[in-house]
C-alpha cells in the first residue's frame, strides 16, 4: 500500500484545476477562471505594468498560472506566476487573495520530502487566516490539503480531526466538489490503515461525484484507490479492472501524468505476478519514461528551485520589517521635533543643574579616589613591612640554625680532627654537616616545590617532621593546577608557619592539613589541631608568625578564618582565577 503516496500527491495539484473559483470584483480585471491565450495574458501584463496597477497584475498573474495548469500540463510551470501574483497581493495588503494563492503554491509541495515543510507552512497559514475570517469555502479547500499532508506523514488522528471539521463546514455550504475530495481523502486515510472495506466505500462515493461533476482527476484517483484496496484484499483480477479504468482517464488528461505513472507501475507488478513478462516489461518501460518526463518537466524544476525563492521571500519580509521600523522611527522623530520648543527652557535649566551636579560629583569622586589611593598605599606599606619583618625573622632563624647546627658540627670536627680522629669518623661527620646544609637550603627554597609542585612539597614537609606525637595527617582534594612559583612558595610558607605554630604551642596529639583545589581556580587551606588553643586577640596583635601569615594572605588577596577553643582551626581561601 506504500504506492498510495505516489498517487495522493495529485490531490493537492489537480484540485487547483477547479479550486478557487473567485471572480475579480472589478470587471475590468481578468477573470482567473477564464481561458486566455498566451498573447492576451502577456498584453495584459504589459498593460498593468505600464499603468503601475498592482491589483491588475495580481489577477493577471493568477489567471496566467491557472491557464498554465489547465492547458500546458507538466511542460510549463505555473509556480512562477503564482509567486508573482502572491507578491502583488502582499504589496497591496490583499490578505484574502494572498493566502489563497499561498495555499495554492503549498499544494505543489505536498509530497516532495525535501520541501514538504514549506507545504505545511503555506497551507497552515491559509487555513488559519480563513478560519479567523470565517470564510468556510476557502478554509475547506486548504484544510483538505493539510489533512492529506498529515495522512502522508502518518499523523492519522490529526488528519481525521481535520477531515471531520471539513465535513462539518461543508454542511453549511453544501459543495459537492468538496464532498468528493473529502471522501477521496477518507479513502486514502483508511487504505493506509488497512481498513480496506471502509476505504472502498468512501472511494465509491468520490467516484460517483467525480463522474457526475465530470472531474477527471477525482474519478481517476477514486478508481486507483479502489484498485489499491482490492490489492490489499488479494483480489488481483478485480484490481486489474479498476487500474485499467483509471488508466483510460489518466491517458486522456495531460495533467494526470503523476497518477498515470503510479497506474503504470501497478500494472507492471500485476503482470509480473502473473508471469506475463512481456506486458510487465512494457509497463515498466512506460513507468520509467513517465518518471523521466515528470523529473525533467518545467514544473518539477521550479519546485526544486523553490528554496532560492524562499530565501528571497524571507529577505523581503526582513526588509519590510526594517522599513516599518524606520517609518515608525520617523513618526516618533517628528513628534519629538514638534515638542522640542516646549521643552527648550527646561532642557537648558536641566543641563545647568546637571553641570553643577556633575562638577560636585566629580570633585567628591576625586577626593574619594585620593582617599582610597592613600588607604591602598598604607595597606601596601604595612604588607611590605610585614614581608620585610618575615624575611628578617627568616634570616634570624637561618643564622640560628647555622650557628647552632652547622657551626657546632664544624667546630666539633675541627677539635676531633686535631686529636687524630679516624678518617671514617671524619667522613661521617662531614656527611652529617652536608645533610644539615641541605636541610637549611631546603627550608630556604624547597627543591621539591620547584620540581614537583605544592602537593609534593607539603608531603615532604610533613614527612621530615618524623614524629609519632603529634600525628600529622595531610590530605588534598580536587585537581591541582599550576601556580606561579613565587605565589606557590608563599602558600607553602603559610602552611609551614601554621604547622610550626601547632607543633610548638598547641600540645596537640593530632594535626590535620588539608588543601582543596576548586574548579574555579581557588585554593582552600585548612590546618586543625586538637591542642589547648590560645588567646585569639593576643595572637593577632603580638605574634610575628601570625603577622607573616596575614601579610602573605593579604598579598595573595586571600581571606583568613580562625577558630580556637578546644583546639585550633585555621581556614584560608586564596583565589587564583586571574592566573
Coordinates of C-alpha atoms in Angstrom, one line a residue:
X1 CA 0.0 0.0 0.0
X2 CA 3.1 2.3 0.1
X3 CA 2.4 3.2 -3.6
X4 CA -0.6 5.2 -2.5
X5 CA 1.6 8.1 -1.6
X6 CA 2.6 8.4 -5.2
X7 CA -1.0 8.8 -6.3
X8 CA -2.3 11.0 -3.5
X9 CA 0.2 13.7 -4.3
X10 CA -2.1 14.5 -7.2
X11 CA -4.8 15.7 -4.9
X12 CA -3.0 19.0 -4.0
X13 CA -2.1 19.8 -7.6
X14 CA -5.2 18.6 -9.5
X15 CA -7.7 20.3 -7.3
X16 CA -6.3 23.6 -8.5
X17 CA -8.0 22.9 -11.8
X18 CA -11.4 23.7 -10.2
X19 CA -10.4 25.2 -6.9
X20 CA -10.5 29.0 -6.1
X21 CA -13.5 30.0 -8.2
X22 CA -13.0 33.5 -7.1
X23 CA -14.1 36.2 -9.5
X24 CA -12.5 39.6 -9.5
X25 CA -14.7 42.3 -8.1
X26 CA -13.6 44.8 -10.7
X27 CA -14.9 43.5 -14.1
X28 CA -12.0 45.3 -15.8
X29 CA -9.6 42.8 -14.3
X30 CA -9.1 39.3 -15.9
X31 CA -11.3 36.5 -14.6
X32 CA -9.0 33.9 -13.1
X33 CA -11.2 31.0 -14.2
X34 CA -11.5 32.2 -17.8
X35 CA -9.4 30.8 -20.8
X36 CA -6.9 33.3 -22.3
X37 CA -4.3 32.9 -25.0
X38 CA -0.7 33.5 -24.0
X39 CA -0.6 36.6 -26.2
X40 CA -3.7 38.0 -24.4
X41 CA -2.1 37.4 -21.0
X42 CA 1.2 38.9 -22.0
X43 CA -0.6 42.0 -23.3
X44 CA -2.5 42.3 -20.0
X45 CA 0.8 42.1 -18.1
X46 CA 2.3 44.9 -20.2
X47 CA -0.8 47.0 -19.8
X48 CA -0.9 46.8 -16.0
X49 CA 2.8 47.3 -15.7
X50 CA 2.5 50.4 -17.8
X51 CA -0.3 51.7 -15.6
X52 CA 1.5 50.5 -12.4
X53 CA -1.7 48.8 -11.4
X54 CA -0.5 46.2 -8.9
X55 CA -4.0 44.7 -8.3
X56 CA -4.4 44.2 -12.1
X57 CA -1.1 42.5 -12.3
X58 CA -2.0 40.2 -9.3
X59 CA -5.2 39.0 -11.1
X60 CA -3.4 38.7 -14.4
X61 CA -0.6 36.5 -13.0
X62 CA -3.2 34.4 -11.1
X63 CA -5.2 33.9 -14.3
X64 CA -1.9 33.2 -16.2
X65 CA -1.0 30.5 -13.7
X66 CA -4.4 28.8 -13.8
X67 CA -4.4 28.8 -17.6
X68 CA -1.0 27.1 -17.5
X69 CA -2.4 24.4 -15.2
X70 CA -5.4 23.7 -17.5
X71 CA -3.6 23.8 -20.8
X72 CA 0.1 23.1 -20.6
X73 CA 0.4 20.1 -18.2
X74 CA 3.9 19.4 -17.0
X75 CA 5.7 21.3 -19.7
X76 CA 5.0 24.8 -18.3
X77 CA 5.2 25.6 -14.6
X78 CA 2.5 27.9 -13.1
X79 CA 4.6 28.3 -10.0
X80 CA 6.4 31.5 -11.2
X81 CA 3.2 33.2 -12.0
X82 CA 1.6 32.1 -8.7
X83 CA 4.6 33.6 -6.9
X84 CA 4.3 36.9 -8.8
X85 CA 0.6 37.0 -8.0
X86 CA 1.2 36.3 -4.3
X87 CA 3.8 39.1 -4.2
X88 CA 1.5 41.6 -5.8
X89 CA -1.3 40.8 -3.3
X90 CA 1.1 41.1 -0.5
X91 CA 2.3 44.5 -1.7
X92 CA -1.3 45.9 -1.7
X93 CA -2.1 44.1 1.5
X94 CA -5.0 42.0 0.0
X95 CA -4.7 39.3 2.6
X96 CA -7.6 37.1 1.4
X97 CA -6.3 36.6 -2.1
X98 CA -2.7 36.5 -0.8
X99 CA -3.5 33.4 1.4
X100 CA -5.5 31.8 -1.4
X101 CA -2.5 31.9 -3.7
X102 CA -0.1 31.0 -0.9
X103 CA -2.1 27.9 -0.2
X104 CA -2.2 27.0 -3.9
X105 CA 1.6 27.2 -4.0
X106 CA 1.8 25.0 -0.9
X107 CA -0.3 22.3 -2.8
X108 CA 2.6 21.8 -5.2
X109 CA 5.0 20.8 -2.4
X110 CA 2.8 18.3 -0.6
X111 CA 4.5 15.1 -1.4
X112 CA 8.1 16.2 -2.0
X113 CA 10.1 15.4 1.1
X114 CA 12.8 17.9 0.6
X115 CA 10.4 20.8 0.5
X116 CA 7.4 19.4 2.4
X117 CA 7.9 21.8 5.3
X118 CA 7.0 24.7 3.0
X119 CA 3.8 23.0 2.0
X120 CA 2.7 22.6 5.6
X121 CA 3.7 26.1 6.5
X122 CA 2.0 27.7 3.5
X123 CA -1.2 25.7 3.7
X124 CA -1.5 26.0 7.5
X125 CA -1.2 29.8 7.3
X126 CA -4.0 29.9 4.7
X127 CA -6.2 27.6 6.9
X128 CA -5.5 29.8 10.0
X129 CA -6.4 33.0 8.1
X130 CA -9.6 31.8 6.6
X131 CA -10.7 30.2 9.8
X132 CA -10.3 33.5 11.6
X133 CA -12.2 35.3 8.9
X134 CA -14.9 32.6 8.9
X135 CA -14.6 32.1 5.1
X136 CA -15.6 28.4 5.2
X137 CA -15.3 27.7 1.4
X138 CA -11.7 28.9 1.4
X139 CA -10.8 27.1 4.6
X140 CA -12.3 23.8 3.4
X141 CA -10.1 23.7 0.3
X142 CA -6.9 24.3 2.1
X143 CA -7.9 22.2 5.1
X144 CA -8.3 19.1 2.9
X145 CA -4.8 19.6 1.6
X146 CA -3.5 20.0 5.1
X147 CA -5.2 16.8 6.1
X148 CA -3.6 15.0 3.1
X149 CA -0.2 16.1 4.3
X150 CA -0.8 14.7 7.7
X151 CA -2.0 11.4 6.1
X152 CA 1.2 11.2 4.2
X153 CA 3.1 11.9 7.5
X154 CA 1.1 9.1 9.2
X155 CA -0.5 11.6 11.7
X156 CA -3.8 9.8 11.3
X157 CA -5.6 11.1 14.4
X158 CA -4.8 14.7 13.5
X159 CA -5.8 14.1 9.8
X160 CA -9.1 12.6 10.9
X161 CA -9.9 15.6 13.1
X162 CA -9.3 17.9 10.1
X163 CA -11.5 15.8 7.8
X164 CA -14.2 15.8 10.4
X165 CA -14.1 19.6 10.5
X166 CA -14.3 19.7 6.7
X167 CA -17.4 17.5 6.9
X168 CA -18.9 19.9 9.5
X169 CA -18.1 23.0 7.5
X170 CA -19.5 21.5 4.3
X171 CA -22.9 21.1 5.9
X172 CA -23.0 24.9 5.8
X173 CA -22.2 25.4 2.1
X174 CA -23.1 22.0 0.6
X175 CA -20.4 21.9 -2.1
X176 CA -20.4 18.6 -4.0
X177 CA -16.8 19.0 -5.3
X178 CA -15.6 19.5 -1.7
X179 CA -17.6 16.4 -0.7
X180 CA -15.9 14.4 -3.4
X181 CA -12.5 15.5 -2.2
X182 CA -13.4 14.7 1.4
X183 CA -14.4 11.1 0.6
X184 CA -11.3 10.7 -1.6
X185 CA -9.1 11.8 1.4
X186 CA -11.1 9.4 3.7
X187 CA -10.4 6.6 1.3
X188 CA -6.7 7.3 1.4
X189 CA -6.7 7.5 5.2
X190 CA -8.5 4.2 5.7
X191 CA -6.5 2.4 3.0
X192 CA -3.2 3.3 4.7
X193 CA -4.7 1.9 8.0
X194 CA -5.6 -1.3 6.0
X195 CA -9.3 -0.7 6.6
X196 CA -10.0 -1.6 3.0
X197 CA -13.8 -2.0 3.1
X198 CA -14.2 1.4 4.7
X199 CA -11.7 2.9 2.2
X200 CA -13.6 1.4 -0.8
X201 CA -16.9 2.7 0.5
X202 CA -15.5 6.3 0.5
X203 CA -13.8 5.8 -2.8
X204 CA -17.2 4.7 -4.4
X205 CA -18.8 8.0 -3.2
X206 CA -15.9 10.1 -4.5
X207 CA -16.1 8.2 -7.8
X208 CA -19.8 8.8 -8.3
X209 CA -19.3 12.5 -7.6
X210 CA -16.3 12.7 -9.9
X211 CA -18.3 11.1 -12.8
X212 CA -21.4 13.3 -12.1
X213 CA -19.4 16.6 -11.9
X214 CA -17.0 15.4 -14.7
X215 CA -13.9 15.9 -12.5
X216 CA -11.4 13.7 -14.3
X217 CA -8.7 13.7 -11.5
X218 CA -11.3 12.8 -8.8
X219 CA -12.7 9.9 -11.0
X220 CA -9.2 8.6 -11.8
X221 CA -8.0 8.8 -8.2
X222 CA -11.1 7.1 -6.8
X223 CA -10.6 4.2 -9.3
X224 CA -6.9 4.0 -8.3
X225 CA -7.7 3.9 -4.5
X226 CA -10.3 1.2 -5.1
X227 CA -7.7 -0.8 -7.0
X228 CA -5.2 -0.5 -4.2
X229 CA -7.7 -1.6 -1.7
X230 CA -8.5 -4.7 -3.8
X231 CA -4.8 -5.4 -3.9
X232 CA -4.7 -5.3 -0.1
X233 CA -7.5 -7.8 -0.1
X234 CA -5.6 -10.1 -2.6
X235 CA -8.4 -9.6 -5.2
X236 CA -6.0 -9.1 -8.1
X237 CA -8.3 -9.7 -11.0
X238 CA -10.8 -7.1 -9.8
X239 CA -7.9 -4.7 -9.1
X240 CA -6.9 -5.0 -12.7
X241 CA -10.3 -3.8 -13.9
X242 CA -10.1 -0.6 -11.8
X243 CA -6.5 0.0 -12.8
X244 CA -7.4 -0.1 -16.5
X245 CA -10.4 2.2 -16.0
X246 CA -8.1 4.6 -14.1
X247 CA -5.5 4.4 -16.9
X248 CA -8.1 5.4 -19.5
X249 CA -8.9 8.6 -17.7
X250 CA -5.3 9.5 -17.0
X251 CA -4.1 8.9 -20.6
X252 CA -6.8 11.4 -21.8
X253 CA -5.6 14.2 -19.4
X254 CA -2.1 15.5 -19.6
X255 CA -2.3 16.9 -16.0
X256 CA -2.8 13.4 -14.6
X257 CA 0.7 12.3 -15.6
X258 CA 1.8 11.5 -12.0
X259 CA -1.2 9.3 -11.4
X260 CA -0.6 7.7 -14.7
X261 CA 2.9 6.8 -13.6
X262 CA 1.5 5.1 -10.5
X263 CA -1.0 3.2 -12.6
X264 CA 1.7 2.0 -15.0
X265 CA 3.8 0.9 -12.0
X266 CA 1.0 -1.2 -10.5
X267 CA 0.1 -2.7 -13.9
X268 CA 3.8 -3.7 -14.2
X269 CA 3.7 -5.6 -10.9
X270 CA 0.3 -7.1 -11.7
X271 CA 1.6 -8.7 -14.9
X272 CA 4.9 -9.6 -13.2
X273 CA 2.9 -11.6 -10.6
X274 CA 1.0 -13.3 -13.5
X275 CA 4.4 -14.1 -15.1
X276 CA 3.4 -12.2 -18.2
X277 CA 6.8 -10.8 -18.5
X278 CA 6.2 -9.2 -21.9
X279 CA 3.4 -7.0 -20.6
X280 CA 5.3 -6.4 -17.3
X281 CA 8.3 -5.2 -19.2
X282 CA 6.2 -2.9 -21.4
X283 CA 4.6 -1.2 -18.4
X284 CA 8.0 -1.0 -16.7
X285 CA 9.3 0.9 -19.7
X286 CA 6.2 3.2 -19.6
X287 CA 6.8 3.8 -15.9
X288 CA 10.4 4.8 -16.5
X289 CA 9.6 7.1 -19.4
X290 CA 6.8 8.8 -17.4
X291 CA 9.1 9.3 -14.4
X292 CA 11.7 10.9 -16.7
X293 CA 9.1 13.2 -18.2
X294 CA 8.0 14.3 -14.7
X295 CA 11.5 14.8 -13.5
X296 CA 12.7 16.9 -16.4
X297 CA 9.4 18.9 -16.6
X298 CA 9.4 22.6 -16.1
X299 CA 7.1 22.3 -13.0
X300 CA 9.4 19.9 -11.2
X301 CA 12.4 22.2 -12.0
X302 CA 10.5 25.1 -10.5
X303 CA 9.7 23.1 -7.4
X304 CA 13.3 22.1 -6.9
X305 CA 14.5 25.7 -7.2
X306 CA 11.9 27.0 -4.7
X307 CA 14.5 27.2 -1.9
X308 CA 16.1 30.1 -3.6
X309 CA 12.7 31.9 -3.9
X310 CA 12.1 31.1 -0.2
X311 CA 15.3 32.8 0.8
X312 CA 14.4 35.9 -1.2
X313 CA 11.0 35.9 0.4
X314 CA 12.5 35.8 3.9
X315 CA 14.8 38.7 2.9
X316 CA 11.8 40.7 1.7
X317 CA 10.0 40.1 5.0
X318 CA 13.0 41.3 6.9
X319 CA 13.3 44.4 4.6
X320 CA 9.6 45.1 5.1
X321 CA 10.0 44.9 8.9
X322 CA 13.0 47.3 8.7
X323 CA 11.0 49.7 6.5
X324 CA 8.2 49.6 9.0
X325 CA 10.5 50.2 11.9
X326 CA 12.1 53.1 10.0
X327 CA 8.7 54.6 9.3
X328 CA 7.7 54.3 13.0
X329 CA 11.0 55.9 14.0
X330 CA 10.4 58.8 11.6
X331 CA 7.0 59.4 13.1
X332 CA 8.4 59.4 16.6
X333 CA 11.1 61.8 15.4
X334 CA 8.5 64.2 14.1
X335 CA 6.7 64.1 17.4
X336 CA 9.9 64.9 19.3
X337 CA 10.6 67.8 17.0
X338 CA 7.1 69.2 17.5
X339 CA 7.6 69.1 21.3
X340 CA 11.2 70.5 21.2
X341 CA 10.3 74.2 21.5
X342 CA 8.1 73.5 24.5
X343 CA 10.9 71.9 26.5
X344 CA 13.9 74.0 25.4
X345 CA 14.0 76.2 28.5
X346 CA 13.5 73.2 30.8
X347 CA 16.4 71.4 29.0
X348 CA 18.7 74.4 29.4
X349 CA 17.9 74.6 33.1
X350 CA 18.3 70.9 33.5
X351 CA 21.7 71.0 31.7
X352 CA 22.9 73.7 34.1
X353 CA 21.8 71.7 37.1
X354 CA 23.5 68.6 35.6
X355 CA 26.7 70.5 35.0
X356 CA 26.7 71.7 38.6
X357 CA 25.8 68.3 39.9
X358 CA 28.5 66.7 37.7
X359 CA 31.1 69.2 39.0
X360 CA 30.3 68.4 42.6
X361 CA 30.1 64.7 41.9
X362 CA 33.5 64.7 40.1
X363 CA 35.2 66.6 43.0
X364 CA 33.7 64.2 45.6
X365 CA 34.7 61.2 43.5
X366 CA 38.2 62.6 43.0
X367 CA 38.5 63.1 46.8
X368 CA 37.2 59.6 47.5
X369 CA 39.7 58.2 44.9
X370 CA 42.6 60.0 46.6
X371 CA 41.5 58.7 50.0
X372 CA 41.2 55.2 48.5
X373 CA 44.7 55.5 47.0
X374 CA 46.1 56.7 50.3
X375 CA 44.5 53.7 52.1
X376 CA 45.9 51.3 49.5
X377 CA 49.3 52.8 49.9
X378 CA 49.2 52.5 53.7
X379 CA 48.0 48.9 53.4
X380 CA 50.7 48.2 50.8
X381 CA 53.3 49.7 53.2
X382 CA 52.0 47.6 56.0
X383 CA 52.1 44.5 53.8
X384 CA 55.7 45.3 52.7
X385 CA 56.8 45.9 56.3
X386 CA 55.2 42.6 57.3
X387 CA 57.0 40.8 54.5
X388 CA 60.3 42.5 55.4
X389 CA 59.8 41.5 59.1
X390 CA 59.1 38.0 57.9
X391 CA 62.2 38.0 55.8
X392 CA 64.2 39.3 58.8
X393 CA 62.7 36.6 61.0
X394 CA 63.7 34.1 58.4
X395 CA 67.2 35.4 58.3
X396 CA 67.4 35.2 62.1
X397 CA 66.1 31.6 62.0
X398 CA 68.6 30.7 59.3
X399 CA 71.5 32.3 61.3
X400 CA 70.4 30.5 64.4
X401 CA 70.3 27.2 62.5
X402 CA 73.8 27.9 61.0
X403 CA 75.2 28.8 64.4
X404 CA 73.6 26.0 66.5
X405 CA 73.6 23.3 63.9
X406 CA 76.3 23.6 61.2
X407 CA 78.7 25.8 63.2
X408 CA 78.6 23.4 66.2
X409 CA 79.3 20.4 63.8
X410 CA 82.2 22.2 62.1
X411 CA 83.8 23.2 65.4
X412 CA 83.5 19.7 66.7
X413 CA 85.1 18.3 63.5
X414 CA 88.0 20.8 63.9
X415 CA 88.6 19.7 67.5
X416 CA 88.3 16.0 66.8
X417 CA 90.5 16.2 63.7
X418 CA 93.3 17.7 65.8
X419 CA 93.1 14.7 68.1
X420 CA 93.8 12.4 65.2
X421 CA 90.3 11.1 64.7
X422 CA 90.0 8.2 62.2
X423 CA 89.2 9.1 58.6
X424 CA 85.9 7.2 58.7
X425 CA 84.6 9.2 61.6
X426 CA 85.5 12.5 60.0
X427 CA 83.8 11.4 56.8
X428 CA 80.6 10.5 58.8
X429 CA 80.7 14.0 60.4
X430 CA 81.2 15.7 57.0
X431 CA 78.1 13.8 55.7
X432 CA 76.1 15.0 58.7
X433 CA 77.2 18.6 58.0
X434 CA 76.2 18.2 54.4
X435 CA 72.8 16.9 55.4
X436 CA 72.4 19.8 57.7
X437 CA 73.3 22.2 54.9
X438 CA 70.7 20.5 52.6
X439 CA 68.0 20.9 55.4
X440 CA 68.8 24.6 55.8
X441 CA 68.8 25.0 52.0
X442 CA 65.5 23.1 51.7
X443 CA 63.9 25.4 54.3
X444 CA 65.0 28.5 52.3
X445 CA 63.8 27.3 48.9
X446 CA 62.4 23.7 48.8
X447 CA 63.6 21.9 45.7
X448 CA 60.6 19.7 45.8
X449 CA 58.3 22.7 45.4
X450 CA 60.0 24.0 42.2
X451 CA 60.5 20.5 40.8
X452 CA 57.3 18.6 41.7
X453 CA 54.8 21.2 42.9
X454 CA 53.0 22.3 46.0
X455 CA 51.4 19.0 47.0
X456 CA 54.7 17.0 46.9
X457 CA 56.5 19.8 48.8
X458 CA 53.9 19.7 51.6
X459 CA 54.1 15.9 51.7
X460 CA 57.9 16.2 52.2
X461 CA 57.4 18.9 54.8
X462 CA 55.1 16.5 56.8
X463 CA 57.5 13.6 56.3
X464 CA 60.5 15.5 57.6
X465 CA 58.9 16.1 60.9
X466 CA 59.4 12.4 61.5
X467 CA 57.4 12.3 64.7
X468 CA 54.9 9.9 66.2
X469 CA 53.4 12.5 68.6
X470 CA 51.6 14.5 67.4
X471 CA 50.3 12.5 64.4
X472 CA 50.3 14.7 61.3
X473 CA 47.7 13.9 58.6
X474 CA 47.9 15.5 55.2
X475 CA 45.0 15.4 52.6
X476 CA 44.3 17.2 49.4
X477 CA 41.2 17.2 47.2
X478 CA 40.5 18.3 43.6
X479 CA 42.7 18.5 40.6
X480 CA 45.9 20.6 41.4
X481 CA 46.5 23.4 38.9
X482 CA 49.6 25.3 38.0
X483 CA 50.5 28.3 40.2
X484 CA 53.2 31.0 39.7
X485 CA 56.5 29.9 41.6
X486 CA 56.5 33.0 43.8
X487 CA 52.9 32.6 44.9
X488 CA 53.3 28.8 45.3
X489 CA 56.2 29.5 47.7
X490 CA 54.0 31.9 49.7
X491 CA 51.3 29.2 50.0
X492 CA 54.0 26.7 51.1
X493 CA 55.3 29.2 53.7
X494 CA 51.8 29.8 55.1
X495 CA 51.3 26.0 55.6
X496 CA 54.8 25.7 57.1
X497 CA 54.2 28.6 59.6
X498 CA 50.8 27.2 60.6
X499 CA 52.3 23.7 61.1
X500 CA 55.2 25.2 63.1
X501 CA 52.7 27.0 65.4
X502 CA 50.8 23.8 66.1
X503 CA 53.9 21.8 66.8
X504 CA 55.4 24.5 69.1
X505 CA 52.4 25.7 71.0
X506 CA 49.4 23.5 70.7
X507 CA 50.4 20.5 72.7
X508 CA 48.3 18.5 70.2
X509 CA 48.1 14.8 69.7
X510 CA 46.9 15.1 66.1
X511 CA 47.3 17.8 63.4
X512 CA 45.3 17.8 60.1
X513 CA 46.4 19.6 57.0
X514 CA 44.0 19.9 54.1
X515 CA 44.5 21.5 50.6
X516 CA 41.4 21.8 48.4
X517 CA 41.7 22.8 44.7
X518 CA 38.3 24.1 43.4
X519 CA 37.2 24.1 39.7
X520 CA 37.1 28.0 39.7
X521 CA 40.9 28.0 40.4
X522 CA 40.7 28.8 44.1
X523 CA 42.7 27.1 46.9
X524 CA 41.4 26.5 50.4
X525 CA 43.9 25.7 53.1
X526 CA 42.9 24.2 56.5
X527 CA 45.2 23.4 59.4
X528 CA 43.5 22.0 62.5
X529 CA 44.8 20.5 65.8
X530 CA 43.3 19.1 69.0
X531 CA 45.5 21.1 71.3
X532 CA 45.0 23.6 74.1
X533 CA 44.0 26.6 71.9
X534 CA 45.1 30.2 72.6
X535 CA 44.0 33.8 73.1
X536 CA 42.9 34.8 69.6
X537 CA 43.2 38.6 70.3
X538 CA 46.7 38.4 71.7
X539 CA 48.0 36.2 68.8
X540 CA 46.5 38.5 66.1
X541 CA 48.4 41.5 67.5
X542 CA 51.6 40.3 69.0
X543 CA 52.7 37.2 67.1
X544 CA 55.4 37.6 64.4
X545 CA 54.3 34.3 62.9
X546 CA 50.8 35.4 62.6
X547 CA 51.9 38.8 61.1
X548 CA 53.8 36.9 58.4
X549 CA 50.8 34.7 57.7
X550 CA 48.5 37.6 57.4
X551 CA 50.9 39.6 55.2
X552 CA 51.2 36.7 52.8
X553 CA 47.5 36.1 52.7
X554 CA 46.8 39.8 52.0
X555 CA 49.4 39.8 49.3
X556 CA 47.6 36.9 47.6
X557 CA 44.2 38.6 48.1
X558 CA 43.0 35.8 50.4
X559 CA 40.9 35.6 53.5
X560 CA 41.5 34.0 56.9
X561 CA 39.0 32.4 59.3
X562 CA 40.4 31.4 62.7
X563 CA 38.5 29.4 65.4
X564 CA 40.1 28.4 68.7
X565 CA 38.6 26.9 71.8
X566 CA 39.4 23.3 72.4
X567 CA 42.0 23.0 69.7
X568 CA 42.6 25.4 66.8
X569 CA 41.2 25.5 63.2
X570 CA 42.6 27.9 60.6
X571 CA 40.9 28.1 57.1
X572 CA 42.5 30.3 54.4
X573 CA 40.9 30.8 51.0
X574 CA 43.1 32.1 48.2
X575 CA 41.8 33.0 44.6
X576 CA 43.9 32.2 41.6
X577 CA 41.2 32.7 39.0
X578 CA 43.1 35.5 37.4
X579 CA 46.3 33.5 36.8

